[in-house]
Short mmCIF file of C-alpha atoms in Angstrom, two decimals:
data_model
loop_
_atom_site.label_atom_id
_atom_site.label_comp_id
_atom_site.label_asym_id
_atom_site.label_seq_id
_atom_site.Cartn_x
_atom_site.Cartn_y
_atom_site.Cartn_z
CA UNK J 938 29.73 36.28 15.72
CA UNK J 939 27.99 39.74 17.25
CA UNK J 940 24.56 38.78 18.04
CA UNK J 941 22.32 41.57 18.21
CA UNK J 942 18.38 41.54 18.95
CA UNK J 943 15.93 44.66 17.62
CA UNK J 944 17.85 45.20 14.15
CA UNK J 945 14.57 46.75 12.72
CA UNK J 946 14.58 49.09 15.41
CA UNK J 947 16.50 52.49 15.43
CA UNK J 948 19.21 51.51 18.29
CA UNK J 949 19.53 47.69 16.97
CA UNK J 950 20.00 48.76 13.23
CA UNK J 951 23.08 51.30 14.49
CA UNK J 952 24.53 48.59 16.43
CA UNK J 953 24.38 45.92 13.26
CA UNK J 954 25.59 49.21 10.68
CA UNK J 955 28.10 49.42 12.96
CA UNK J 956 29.77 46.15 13.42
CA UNK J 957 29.37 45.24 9.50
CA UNK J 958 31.54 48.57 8.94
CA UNK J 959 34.20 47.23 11.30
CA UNK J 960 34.20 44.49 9.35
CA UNK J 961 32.46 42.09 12.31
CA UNK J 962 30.72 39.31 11.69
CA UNK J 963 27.13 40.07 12.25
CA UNK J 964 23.60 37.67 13.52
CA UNK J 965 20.22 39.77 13.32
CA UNK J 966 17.69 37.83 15.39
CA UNK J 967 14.23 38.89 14.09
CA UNK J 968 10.55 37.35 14.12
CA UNK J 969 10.13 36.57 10.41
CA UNK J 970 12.42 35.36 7.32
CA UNK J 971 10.71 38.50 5.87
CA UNK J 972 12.39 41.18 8.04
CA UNK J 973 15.11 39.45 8.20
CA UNK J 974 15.97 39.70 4.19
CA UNK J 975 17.47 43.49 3.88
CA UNK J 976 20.12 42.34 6.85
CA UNK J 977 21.18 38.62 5.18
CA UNK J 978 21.64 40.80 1.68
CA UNK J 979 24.04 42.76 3.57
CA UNK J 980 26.06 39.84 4.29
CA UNK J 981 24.26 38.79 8.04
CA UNK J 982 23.29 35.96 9.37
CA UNK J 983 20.00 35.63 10.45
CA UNK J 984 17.90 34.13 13.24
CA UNK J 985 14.55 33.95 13.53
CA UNK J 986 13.24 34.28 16.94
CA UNK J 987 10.60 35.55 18.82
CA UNK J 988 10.67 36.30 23.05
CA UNK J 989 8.14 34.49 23.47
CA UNK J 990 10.10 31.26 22.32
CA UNK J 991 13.12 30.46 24.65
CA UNK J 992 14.40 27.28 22.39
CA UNK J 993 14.49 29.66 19.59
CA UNK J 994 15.90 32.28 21.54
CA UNK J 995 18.61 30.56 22.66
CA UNK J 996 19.96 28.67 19.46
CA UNK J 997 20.04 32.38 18.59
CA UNK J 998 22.60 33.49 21.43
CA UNK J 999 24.44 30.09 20.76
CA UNK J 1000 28.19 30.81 19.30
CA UNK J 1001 28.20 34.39 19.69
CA UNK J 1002 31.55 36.32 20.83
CA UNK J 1003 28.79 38.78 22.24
CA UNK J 1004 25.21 39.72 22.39
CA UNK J 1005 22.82 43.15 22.54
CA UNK J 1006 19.92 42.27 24.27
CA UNK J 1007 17.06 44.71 24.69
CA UNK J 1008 12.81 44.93 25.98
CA UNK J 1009 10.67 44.84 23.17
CA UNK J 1010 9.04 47.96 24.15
CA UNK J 1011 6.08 48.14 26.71
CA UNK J 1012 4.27 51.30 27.48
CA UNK J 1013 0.73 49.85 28.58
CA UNK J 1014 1.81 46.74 31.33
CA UNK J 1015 -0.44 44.90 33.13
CA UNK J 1016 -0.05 45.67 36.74
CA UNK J 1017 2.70 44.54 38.22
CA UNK J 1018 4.75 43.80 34.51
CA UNK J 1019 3.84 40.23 34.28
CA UNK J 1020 4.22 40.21 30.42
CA UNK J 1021 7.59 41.58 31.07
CA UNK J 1022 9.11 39.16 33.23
CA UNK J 1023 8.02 36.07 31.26
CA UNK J 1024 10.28 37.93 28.60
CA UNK J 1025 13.31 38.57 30.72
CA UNK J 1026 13.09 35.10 32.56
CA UNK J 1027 13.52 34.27 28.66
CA UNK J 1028 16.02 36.37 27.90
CA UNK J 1029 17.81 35.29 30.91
CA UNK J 1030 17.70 31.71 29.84
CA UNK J 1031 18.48 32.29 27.02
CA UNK J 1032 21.78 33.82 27.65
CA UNK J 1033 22.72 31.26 30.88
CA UNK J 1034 22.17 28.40 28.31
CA UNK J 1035 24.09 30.14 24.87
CA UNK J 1036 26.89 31.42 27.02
CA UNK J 1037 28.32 34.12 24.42
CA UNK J 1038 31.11 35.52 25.67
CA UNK J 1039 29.54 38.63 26.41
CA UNK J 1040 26.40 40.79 26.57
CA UNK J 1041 25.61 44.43 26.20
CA UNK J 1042 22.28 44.67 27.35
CA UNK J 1043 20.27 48.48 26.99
CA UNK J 1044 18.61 50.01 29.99
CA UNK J 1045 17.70 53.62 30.58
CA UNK J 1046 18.75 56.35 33.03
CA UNK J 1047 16.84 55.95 36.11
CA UNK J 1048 16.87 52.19 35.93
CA UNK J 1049 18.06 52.54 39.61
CA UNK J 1050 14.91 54.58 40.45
CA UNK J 1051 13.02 52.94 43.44
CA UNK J 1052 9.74 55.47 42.68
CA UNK J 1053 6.73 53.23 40.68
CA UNK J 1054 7.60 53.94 37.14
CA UNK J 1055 7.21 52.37 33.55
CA UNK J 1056 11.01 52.26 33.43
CA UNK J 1057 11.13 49.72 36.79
CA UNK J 1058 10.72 47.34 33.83
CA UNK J 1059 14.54 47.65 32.88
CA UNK J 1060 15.31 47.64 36.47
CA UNK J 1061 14.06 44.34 36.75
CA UNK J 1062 15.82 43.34 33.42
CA UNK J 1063 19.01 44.57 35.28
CA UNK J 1064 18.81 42.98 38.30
CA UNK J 1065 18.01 39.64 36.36
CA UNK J 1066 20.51 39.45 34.12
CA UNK J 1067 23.06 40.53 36.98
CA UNK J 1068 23.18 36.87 38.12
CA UNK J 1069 24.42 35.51 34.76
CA UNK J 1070 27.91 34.08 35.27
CA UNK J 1071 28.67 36.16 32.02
CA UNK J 1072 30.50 40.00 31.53
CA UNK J 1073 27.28 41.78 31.04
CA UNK J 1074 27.53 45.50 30.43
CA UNK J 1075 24.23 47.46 31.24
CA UNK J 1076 23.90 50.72 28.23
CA UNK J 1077 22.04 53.24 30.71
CA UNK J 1078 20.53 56.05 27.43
CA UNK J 1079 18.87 59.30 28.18
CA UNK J 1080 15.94 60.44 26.45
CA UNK J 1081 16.08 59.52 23.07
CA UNK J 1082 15.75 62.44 20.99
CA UNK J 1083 13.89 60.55 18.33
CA UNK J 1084 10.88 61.05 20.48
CA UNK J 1085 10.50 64.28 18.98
CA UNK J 1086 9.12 62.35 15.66
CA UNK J 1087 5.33 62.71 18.12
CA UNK J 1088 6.12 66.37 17.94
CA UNK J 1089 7.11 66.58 14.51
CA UNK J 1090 3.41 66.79 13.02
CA UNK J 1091 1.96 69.23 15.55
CA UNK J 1092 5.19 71.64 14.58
CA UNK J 1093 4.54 71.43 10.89
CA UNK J 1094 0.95 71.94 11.00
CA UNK J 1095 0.11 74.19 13.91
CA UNK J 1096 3.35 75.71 15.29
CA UNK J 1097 1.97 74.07 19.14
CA UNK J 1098 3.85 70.78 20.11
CA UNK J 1099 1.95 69.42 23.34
CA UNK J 1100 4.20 68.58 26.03
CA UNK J 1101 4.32 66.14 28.75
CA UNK J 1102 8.03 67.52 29.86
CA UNK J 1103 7.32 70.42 32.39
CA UNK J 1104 8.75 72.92 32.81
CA UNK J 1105 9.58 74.17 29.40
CA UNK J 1106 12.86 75.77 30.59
CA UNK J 1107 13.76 72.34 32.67
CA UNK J 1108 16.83 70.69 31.12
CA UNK J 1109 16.59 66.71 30.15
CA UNK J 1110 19.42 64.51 29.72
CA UNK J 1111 19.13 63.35 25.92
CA UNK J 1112 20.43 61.18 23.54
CA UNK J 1113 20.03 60.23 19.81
CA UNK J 1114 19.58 56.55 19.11
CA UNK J 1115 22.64 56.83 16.21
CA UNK J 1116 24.79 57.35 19.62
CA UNK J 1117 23.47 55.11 21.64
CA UNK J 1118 23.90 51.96 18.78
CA UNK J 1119 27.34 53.00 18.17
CA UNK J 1120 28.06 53.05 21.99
CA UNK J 1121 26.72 50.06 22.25
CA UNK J 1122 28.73 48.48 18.86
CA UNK J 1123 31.85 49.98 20.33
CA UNK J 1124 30.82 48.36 23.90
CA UNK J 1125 30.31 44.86 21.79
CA UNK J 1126 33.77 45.01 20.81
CA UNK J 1127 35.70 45.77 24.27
CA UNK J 1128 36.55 43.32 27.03
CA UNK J 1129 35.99 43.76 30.43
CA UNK J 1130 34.95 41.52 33.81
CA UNK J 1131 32.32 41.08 35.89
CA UNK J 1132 29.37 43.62 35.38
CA UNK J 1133 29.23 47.26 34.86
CA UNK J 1134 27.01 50.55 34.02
CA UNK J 1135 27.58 52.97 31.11
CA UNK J 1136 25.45 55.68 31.21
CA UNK J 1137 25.10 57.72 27.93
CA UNK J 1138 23.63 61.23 27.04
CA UNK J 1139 24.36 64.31 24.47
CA UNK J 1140 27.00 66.70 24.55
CA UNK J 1141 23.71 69.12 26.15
CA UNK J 1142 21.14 69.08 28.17
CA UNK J 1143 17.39 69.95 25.73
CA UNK J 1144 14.82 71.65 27.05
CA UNK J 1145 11.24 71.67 25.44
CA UNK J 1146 11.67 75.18 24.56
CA UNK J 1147 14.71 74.68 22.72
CA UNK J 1148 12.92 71.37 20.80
CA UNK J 1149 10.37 74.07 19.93
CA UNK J 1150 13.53 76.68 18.90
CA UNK J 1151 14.74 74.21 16.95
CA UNK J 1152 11.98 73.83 14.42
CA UNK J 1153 11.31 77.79 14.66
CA UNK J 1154 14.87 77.73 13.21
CA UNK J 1155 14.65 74.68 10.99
CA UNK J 1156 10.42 75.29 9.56
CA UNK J 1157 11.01 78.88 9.26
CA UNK J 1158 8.11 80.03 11.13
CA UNK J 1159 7.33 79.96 14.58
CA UNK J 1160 6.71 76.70 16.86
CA UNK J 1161 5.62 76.93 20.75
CA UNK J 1162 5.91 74.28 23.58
CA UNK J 1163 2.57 74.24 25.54
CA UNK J 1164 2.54 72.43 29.05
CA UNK J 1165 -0.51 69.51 28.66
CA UNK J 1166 -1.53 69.61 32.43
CA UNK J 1167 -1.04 66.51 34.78
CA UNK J 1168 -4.26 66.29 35.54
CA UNK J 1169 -5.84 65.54 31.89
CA UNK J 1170 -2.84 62.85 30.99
CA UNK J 1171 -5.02 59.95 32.44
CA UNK J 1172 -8.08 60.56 30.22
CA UNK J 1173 -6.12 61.37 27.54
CA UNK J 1174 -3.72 58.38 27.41
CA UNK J 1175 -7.27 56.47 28.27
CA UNK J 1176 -8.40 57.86 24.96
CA UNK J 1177 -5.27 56.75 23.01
CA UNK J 1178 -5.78 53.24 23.79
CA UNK J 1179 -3.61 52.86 27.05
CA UNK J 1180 -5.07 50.07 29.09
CA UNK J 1181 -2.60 50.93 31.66
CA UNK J 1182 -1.70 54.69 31.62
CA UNK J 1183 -0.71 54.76 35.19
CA UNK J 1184 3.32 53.74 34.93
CA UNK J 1185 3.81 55.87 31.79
CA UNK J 1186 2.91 58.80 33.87
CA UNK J 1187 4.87 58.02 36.81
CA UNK J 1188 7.76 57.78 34.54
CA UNK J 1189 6.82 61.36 33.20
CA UNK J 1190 6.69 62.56 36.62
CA UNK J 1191 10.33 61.06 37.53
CA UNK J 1192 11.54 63.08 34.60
CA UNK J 1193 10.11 66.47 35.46
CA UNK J 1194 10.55 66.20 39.37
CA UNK J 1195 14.42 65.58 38.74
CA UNK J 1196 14.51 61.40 40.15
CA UNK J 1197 14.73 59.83 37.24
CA UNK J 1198 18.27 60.33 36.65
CA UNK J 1199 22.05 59.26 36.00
CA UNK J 1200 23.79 57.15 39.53
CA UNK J 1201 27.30 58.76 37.69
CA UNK J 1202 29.41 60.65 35.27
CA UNK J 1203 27.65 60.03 31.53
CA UNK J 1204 29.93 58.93 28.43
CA UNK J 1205 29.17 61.82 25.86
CA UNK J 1206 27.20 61.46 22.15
CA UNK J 1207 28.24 63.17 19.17
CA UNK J 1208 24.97 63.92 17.22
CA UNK J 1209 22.87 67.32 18.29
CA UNK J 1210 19.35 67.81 18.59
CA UNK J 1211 19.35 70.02 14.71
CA UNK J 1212 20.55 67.36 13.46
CA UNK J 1213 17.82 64.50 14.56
CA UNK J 1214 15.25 66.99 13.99
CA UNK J 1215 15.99 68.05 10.59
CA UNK J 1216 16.51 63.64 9.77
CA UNK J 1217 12.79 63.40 11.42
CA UNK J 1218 11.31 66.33 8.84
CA UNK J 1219 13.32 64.87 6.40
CA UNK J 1220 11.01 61.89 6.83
CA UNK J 1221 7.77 63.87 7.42
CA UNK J 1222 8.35 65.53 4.15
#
């Protein structure tokens, strides 16, 4: 039984489409009977389980050849990520009591990062689940592409996408999420000792001007990258509802100064940036 947590997320649904189309036998642990329906009419079990719950958690993770763990995601913490390491001291129960016979966990480049930054969250996730007497592989992603979806209104209805990546002609190390859950599916299925780091990105490096180029090419009209400057990001995440803006910033800063970044030599994706671009207008439309 493949295990795998976030299946009504983009990267967790890949991994689960995946594995059924191997033919593997597939758990989706979800919070609610409800979400879990579309997966148990494709033939899944299902587990309902929430983070917060570590009995539930675990009978989840019980029986399973392997397991994809990930963060529910976090981008407004609490100083110091308290809310965060209740849920991997969970996750990491979880696992040491259910010992599946594997885990493929997902991180993010720059989890080794020692700069303040929202993604010190996975770092902690890594260094947490390093002491499970399990083979736990940690999925290191670039940017996913799929962030562009924030950019996709501003391009449709004024040509200006805001961004937060500066400089415009600075290359980022990105991925799309179908990669990174069929990296992961194919990760489920290997064997291997001990623990280890795959670190995934596209076949390029994206800059925001070539986002932008992109839907010139794909809108037929015209769409510009502006630079949003440093200096208004607190007010404006303030404004947006952030409690917390602080890490989310950092993070932004480790991308654009260059240390937020892969420790080695990347595995390769498949799926360009026309491509995600023209599935996220497909969804605008």
């Amino acid at each position: 039984m493949y295990t795998i947590m976030g299946v009504t997320g983009q990267v967790g649904s890949e991994v689960a489409r995946h594995l059924l189309a191997a033919g593997k036998p597939v758990r989706a642990v979800v919070r609610s009977a409800e979400k879990g329906q579309p997966w148990a009419r494709q033939g899944c079990d299902v587990a309902i389980a929430d983070v917060d719950d570590l009995s539930a958690l675990t009978q989840a993770f019980q029986n399973s050849t392997a397991v994809f763990v990930l963060l529910p995601p976090n981008f407004s913490p609490s100083e110091g990520f308290p809310e965060t390491r209740k849920v991997i001291a969970h996750l990491h129960d979880a696992l040491a009591a259910a010992r599946p016979g594997k885990v493929v966990c997902l991180s993010t480049i720059g989890a080794q990062a020692t700069q303040a930054n929202l993604l010190n969250q996975l770092q902690y996730l890594e260094q947490r689940l390093s002491s499970l007497e399990l083979p736990v592989t940690f999925l290191r992603p670039g940017w996913f592409m799929e962030n562009c979806v924030w950019d996709v209104e501003p391009a449709v209805q004024t040509g200006v996408i805001p961004s937060f990546l500066q400089p415009l002609d600075k290359p980022v190390p990105m991925i799309a999420t179908a990669d990174v859950g069929r990296v992961a599916a194919e990760l489920l299925q290997e064997q291997w000792f001990g623990k280890r780091i795959v670190e995934l990105e596209g076949e390029q490096h994206v800059t925001p001007n070539q986002i932008a180029e992109t839907f010139t090419e794909l809108l037929g009209k015209p769409v510009t990258m502006q630079v949003v400057p440093r200096e208004t990001w607190h007010a404006l995440f303030t404004s947006q509802g952030m409690s917390n803006p602080v890490p989310r910033m950092q993070m932004l800063d480790g991308f654009n100064e260059g240390w937020i970044r892969f420790e080695g030599l990347p595995r390769k994706g498949r799926v360009g940036l026309e491509s995600v671009l023209k599935g996220l207008l497909a969804r605008h439309a």
